[in-house]
């Protein structure tokens, strides 16, 4: 048991940190806007998962890890996350990675393989396929089109 606890400490600290950031974010969002947060059904654990994804999208993230962050089963997490944000947590992760990929394609000279590894994909081909499904163009074509828009 002691060996398990010792190996689990960084992971538990990571979860605690994600939850603290989520609570602070939620309080700040409500205080600044006076409005209801993104969704009235987004509880603290669901917000923690979203914040965890936003802060760690460049790393390998599994549904199991996200369920651990939320302290609920994967099935329950999917239901509550979808209710709060309109998409499953894994679809949100994919969208977050694609959005970051767009930003890097527009603002850096990094090649697609470099961007792929920075945003958490293991395969440039998978990133290109997901990018094309989301945007209708390949990452290379997206970069070329953005350069054309800037010149025009």
PDB file of N, CA and C in Angstrom, residues 18-19 21-23 25-27 29-30 36-54 66 69-70 72 76-93 95-96:
ATOM      1  N   UNK A  18      -5.757  20.818 -10.291  1.00  0.00           N
ATOM      2  CA  UNK A  18      -6.783  21.065 -11.310  1.00  0.00           C
ATOM      3  C   UNK A  18      -8.095  21.493 -10.668  1.00  0.00           C
ATOM      4  N   UNK A  19      -8.442  20.854  -9.562  1.00  0.00           N
ATOM      5  CA  UNK A  19      -9.676  21.229  -8.866  1.00  0.00           C
ATOM      6  C   UNK A  19      -9.594  22.626  -8.271  1.00  0.00           C
ATOM      7  N   UNK A  21      -7.747  25.128  -9.365  1.00  0.00           N
ATOM      8  CA  UNK A  21      -7.829  26.082 -10.473  1.00  0.00           C
ATOM      9  C   UNK A  21      -9.271  26.226 -10.948  1.00  0.00           C
ATOM     10  N   UNK A  22      -9.971  25.106 -11.014  1.00  0.00           N
ATOM     11  CA  UNK A  22     -11.362  25.139 -11.472  1.00  0.00           C
ATOM     12  C   UNK A  22     -12.230  25.944 -10.527  1.00  0.00           C
ATOM     13  N   UNK A  23     -12.051  25.748  -9.232  1.00  0.00           N
ATOM     14  CA  UNK A  23     -12.850  26.484  -8.255  1.00  0.00           C
ATOM     15  C   UNK A  23     -12.549  27.978  -8.334  1.00  0.00           C
ATOM     16  N   UNK A  25     -11.368  29.611 -10.940  1.00  0.00           N
ATOM     17  CA  UNK A  25     -11.887  30.099 -12.210  1.00  0.00           C
ATOM     18  C   UNK A  25     -13.391  30.340 -12.131  1.00  0.00           C
ATOM     19  N   UNK A  26     -14.097  29.378 -11.558  1.00  0.00           N
ATOM     20  CA  UNK A  26     -15.550  29.489 -11.467  1.00  0.00           C
ATOM     21  C   UNK A  26     -15.947  30.692 -10.612  1.00  0.00           C
ATOM     22  N   UNK A  27     -15.263  30.878  -9.494  1.00  0.00           N
ATOM     23  CA  UNK A  27     -15.564  32.013  -8.623  1.00  0.00           C
ATOM     24  C   UNK A  27     -15.268  33.331  -9.327  1.00  0.00           C
ATOM     25  N   UNK A  29     -15.116  33.877 -12.607  1.00  0.00           N
ATOM     26  CA  UNK A  29     -16.050  34.055 -13.722  1.00  0.00           C
ATOM     27  C   UNK A  29     -17.384  34.607 -13.222  1.00  0.00           C
ATOM     28  N   UNK A  30     -17.893  34.049 -12.161  1.00  0.00           N
ATOM     29  CA  UNK A  30     -19.175  34.477 -11.614  1.00  0.00           C
ATOM     30  C   UNK A  30     -19.073  35.884 -11.040  1.00  0.00           C
ATOM     31  N   UNK A  36     -24.626  33.689 -15.060  1.00  0.00           N
ATOM     32  CA  UNK A  36     -24.525  32.256 -14.808  1.00  0.00           C
ATOM     33  C   UNK A  36     -23.338  31.747 -15.604  1.00  0.00           C
ATOM     34  N   UNK A  37     -22.520  30.831 -15.064  1.00  0.00           N
ATOM     35  CA  UNK A  37     -21.399  30.274 -15.827  1.00  0.00           C
ATOM     36  C   UNK A  37     -21.860  29.629 -17.125  1.00  0.00           C
ATOM     37  N   UNK A  38     -20.902  29.182 -17.940  1.00  0.00           N
ATOM     38  CA  UNK A  38     -21.175  28.629 -19.264  1.00  0.00           C
ATOM     39  C   UNK A  38     -22.436  27.779 -19.270  1.00  0.00           C
ATOM     40  N   UNK A  39     -22.596  26.945 -18.280  1.00  0.00           N
ATOM     41  CA  UNK A  39     -23.803  26.135 -18.166  1.00  0.00           C
ATOM     42  C   UNK A  39     -24.165  26.024 -16.698  1.00  0.00           C
ATOM     43  N   UNK A  40     -25.430  26.159 -16.415  1.00  0.00           N
ATOM     44  CA  UNK A  40     -25.874  26.069 -15.032  1.00  0.00           C
ATOM     45  C   UNK A  40     -25.677  24.665 -14.483  1.00  0.00           C
ATOM     46  N   UNK A  41     -25.498  23.681 -15.355  1.00  0.00           N
ATOM     47  CA  UNK A  41     -25.299  22.315 -14.893  1.00  0.00           C
ATOM     48  C   UNK A  41     -23.824  21.939 -14.789  1.00  0.00           C
ATOM     49  N   UNK A  42     -22.921  22.859 -15.047  1.00  0.00           N
ATOM     50  CA  UNK A  42     -21.490  22.580 -14.938  1.00  0.00           C
ATOM     51  C   UNK A  42     -21.091  22.655 -13.473  1.00  0.00           C
ATOM     52  N   UNK A  43     -20.953  21.492 -12.854  1.00  0.00           N
ATOM     53  CA  UNK A  43     -20.547  21.470 -11.455  1.00  0.00           C
ATOM     54  C   UNK A  43     -19.030  21.615 -11.354  1.00  0.00           C
ATOM     55  N   UNK A  44     -18.538  21.701 -10.143  1.00  0.00           N
ATOM     56  CA  UNK A  44     -17.105  21.911  -9.930  1.00  0.00           C
ATOM     57  C   UNK A  44     -16.243  20.824 -10.533  1.00  0.00           C
ATOM     58  N   UNK A  45     -16.683  19.569 -10.439  1.00  0.00           N
ATOM     59  CA  UNK A  45     -15.886  18.482 -10.997  1.00  0.00           C
ATOM     60  C   UNK A  45     -15.851  18.525 -12.517  1.00  0.00           C
ATOM     61  N   UNK A  46     -16.964  18.901 -13.134  1.00  0.00           N
ATOM     62  CA  UNK A  46     -16.998  19.001 -14.591  1.00  0.00           C
ATOM     63  C   UNK A  46     -16.126  20.162 -15.058  1.00  0.00           C
ATOM     64  N   UNK A  47     -16.170  21.262 -14.347  1.00  0.00           N
ATOM     65  CA  UNK A  47     -15.301  22.403 -14.658  1.00  0.00           C
ATOM     66  C   UNK A  47     -13.838  22.007 -14.478  1.00  0.00           C
ATOM     67  N   UNK A  48     -13.557  21.205 -13.454  1.00  0.00           N
ATOM     68  CA  UNK A  48     -12.187  20.721 -13.229  1.00  0.00           C
ATOM     69  C   UNK A  48     -11.682  19.933 -14.425  1.00  0.00           C
ATOM     70  N   UNK A  49     -12.545  19.106 -14.990  1.00  0.00           N
ATOM     71  CA  UNK A  49     -12.155  18.311 -16.153  1.00  0.00           C
ATOM     72  C   UNK A  49     -11.870  19.224 -17.336  1.00  0.00           C
ATOM     73  N   UNK A  50     -12.725  20.203 -17.585  1.00  0.00           N
ATOM     74  CA  UNK A  50     -12.506  21.137 -18.686  1.00  0.00           C
ATOM     75  C   UNK A  50     -11.187  21.889 -18.484  1.00  0.00           C
ATOM     76  N   UNK A  51     -10.955  22.358 -17.282  1.00  0.00           N
ATOM     77  CA  UNK A  51      -9.710  23.069 -16.997  1.00  0.00           C
ATOM     78  C   UNK A  51      -8.500  22.154 -17.119  1.00  0.00           C
ATOM     79  N   UNK A  52      -8.651  20.909 -16.710  1.00  0.00           N
ATOM     80  CA  UNK A  52      -7.562  19.944 -16.847  1.00  0.00           C
ATOM     81  C   UNK A  52      -7.220  19.759 -18.323  1.00  0.00           C
ATOM     82  N   UNK A  53      -8.249  19.602 -19.151  1.00  0.00           N
ATOM     83  CA  UNK A  53      -8.018  19.456 -20.593  1.00  0.00           C
ATOM     84  C   UNK A  53      -7.333  20.709 -21.137  1.00  0.00           C
ATOM     85  N   UNK A  54      -7.838  21.886 -20.787  1.00  0.00           N
ATOM     86  CA  UNK A  54      -7.259  23.135 -21.283  1.00  0.00           C
ATOM     87  C   UNK A  54      -5.794  23.293 -20.873  1.00  0.00           C
ATOM     88  N   UNK A  66      -9.448  11.484 -17.041  1.00  0.00           N
ATOM     89  CA  UNK A  66     -10.441  12.542 -16.847  1.00  0.00           C
ATOM     90  C   UNK A  66     -11.491  12.123 -15.830  1.00  0.00           C
ATOM     91  N   UNK A  69     -10.019  12.654 -12.471  1.00  0.00           N
ATOM     92  CA  UNK A  69     -10.028  14.076 -12.114  1.00  0.00           C
ATOM     93  C   UNK A  69     -11.396  14.476 -11.572  1.00  0.00           C
ATOM     94  N   UNK A  70     -12.440  13.930 -12.189  1.00  0.00           N
ATOM     95  CA  UNK A  70     -13.810  14.276 -11.792  1.00  0.00           C
ATOM     96  C   UNK A  70     -14.329  13.413 -10.643  1.00  0.00           C
ATOM     97  N   UNK A  72     -15.535  10.417 -10.787  1.00  0.00           N
ATOM     98  CA  UNK A  72     -16.756   9.736 -11.202  1.00  0.00           C
ATOM     99  C   UNK A  72     -16.421   8.729 -12.286  1.00  0.00           C
ATOM    100  N   UNK A  76     -20.531   8.427 -16.344  1.00  0.00           N
ATOM    101  CA  UNK A  76     -21.166   9.573 -15.681  1.00  0.00           C
ATOM    102  C   UNK A  76     -20.491  10.879 -16.107  1.00  0.00           C
ATOM    103  N   UNK A  77     -19.182  10.852 -16.232  1.00  0.00           N
ATOM    104  CA  UNK A  77     -18.460  12.043 -16.687  1.00  0.00           C
ATOM    105  C   UNK A  77     -18.921  12.449 -18.080  1.00  0.00           C
ATOM    106  N   UNK A  78     -19.028  11.501 -18.981  1.00  0.00           N
ATOM    107  CA  UNK A  78     -19.466  11.822 -20.345  1.00  0.00           C
ATOM    108  C   UNK A  78     -20.838  12.487 -20.318  1.00  0.00           C
ATOM    109  N   UNK A  79     -21.758  11.930 -19.532  1.00  0.00           N
ATOM    110  CA  UNK A  79     -23.107  12.509 -19.450  1.00  0.00           C
ATOM    111  C   UNK A  79     -23.077  13.928 -18.899  1.00  0.00           C
ATOM    112  N   UNK A  80     -22.380  14.126 -17.774  1.00  0.00           N
ATOM    113  CA  UNK A  80     -22.397  15.458 -17.147  1.00  0.00           C
ATOM    114  C   UNK A  80     -21.621  16.477 -17.963  1.00  0.00           C
ATOM    115  N   UNK A  81     -20.528  16.062 -18.579  1.00  0.00           N
ATOM    116  CA  UNK A  81     -19.739  16.984 -19.410  1.00  0.00           C
ATOM    117  C   UNK A  81     -20.552  17.397 -20.632  1.00  0.00           C
ATOM    118  N   UNK A  82     -21.196  16.426 -21.265  1.00  0.00           N
ATOM    119  CA  UNK A  82     -22.008  16.726 -22.443  1.00  0.00           C
ATOM    120  C   UNK A  82     -23.158  17.662 -22.080  1.00  0.00           C
ATOM    121  N   UNK A  83     -23.771  17.431 -20.927  1.00  0.00           N
ATOM    122  CA  UNK A  83     -24.868  18.289 -20.481  1.00  0.00           C
ATOM    123  C   UNK A  83     -24.357  19.722 -20.256  1.00  0.00           C
ATOM    124  N   UNK A  84     -23.169  19.852 -19.720  1.00  0.00           N
ATOM    125  CA  UNK A  84     -22.623  21.172 -19.404  1.00  0.00           C
ATOM    126  C   UNK A  84     -22.062  21.904 -20.625  1.00  0.00           C
ATOM    127  N   UNK A  85     -21.383  21.182 -21.518  1.00  0.00           N
ATOM    128  CA  UNK A  85     -20.653  21.842 -22.609  1.00  0.00           C
ATOM    129  C   UNK A  85     -21.123  21.463 -24.010  1.00  0.00           C
ATOM    130  N   UNK A  86     -22.065  20.543 -24.108  1.00  0.00           N
ATOM    131  CA  UNK A  86     -22.617  20.200 -25.410  1.00  0.00           C
ATOM    132  C   UNK A  86     -21.846  19.170 -26.203  1.00  0.00           C
ATOM    133  N   UNK A  87     -20.702  18.722 -25.697  1.00  0.00           N
ATOM    134  CA  UNK A  87     -19.889  17.698 -26.354  1.00  0.00           C
ATOM    135  C   UNK A  87     -19.292  16.794 -25.284  1.00  0.00           C
ATOM    136  N   UNK A  88     -18.835  15.622 -25.702  1.00  0.00           N
ATOM    137  CA  UNK A  88     -18.168  14.722 -24.765  1.00  0.00           C
ATOM    138  C   UNK A  88     -16.791  15.294 -24.408  1.00  0.00           C
ATOM    139  N   UNK A  89     -16.197  14.850 -23.303  1.00  0.00           N
ATOM    140  CA  UNK A  89     -14.871  15.370 -22.950  1.00  0.00           C
ATOM    141  C   UNK A  89     -13.807  15.058 -24.000  1.00  0.00           C
ATOM    142  N   UNK A  90     -13.879  13.899 -24.627  1.00  0.00           N
ATOM    143  CA  UNK A  90     -12.874  13.559 -25.626  1.00  0.00           C
ATOM    144  C   UNK A  90     -13.064  14.381 -26.905  1.00  0.00           C
ATOM    145  N   UNK A  91     -14.292  14.688 -27.258  1.00  0.00           N
ATOM    146  CA  UNK A  91     -14.524  15.562 -28.411  1.00  0.00           C
ATOM    147  C   UNK A  91     -14.044  16.983 -28.089  1.00  0.00           C
ATOM    148  N   UNK A  92     -14.281  17.426 -26.851  1.00  0.00           N
ATOM    149  CA  UNK A  92     -13.774  18.739 -26.438  1.00  0.00           C
ATOM    150  C   UNK A  92     -12.255  18.764 -26.536  1.00  0.00           C
ATOM    151  N   UNK A  93     -11.600  17.691 -26.093  1.00  0.00           N
ATOM    152  CA  UNK A  93     -10.139  17.599 -26.180  1.00  0.00           C
ATOM    153  C   UNK A  93      -9.691  17.724 -27.630  1.00  0.00           C
ATOM    154  N   UNK A  95     -11.271  19.116 -30.138  1.00  0.00           N
ATOM    155  CA  UNK A  95     -11.507  20.498 -30.602  1.00  0.00           C
ATOM    156  C   UNK A  95     -10.462  21.456 -30.034  1.00  0.00           C
ATOM    157  N   UNK A  96     -10.089  21.244 -28.793  1.00  0.00           N
ATOM    158  CA  UNK A  96      -9.089  22.113 -28.146  1.00  0.00           C
ATOM    159  C   UNK A  96      -7.747  21.971 -28.846  1.00  0.00           C
TER     160      UNK A  96
END
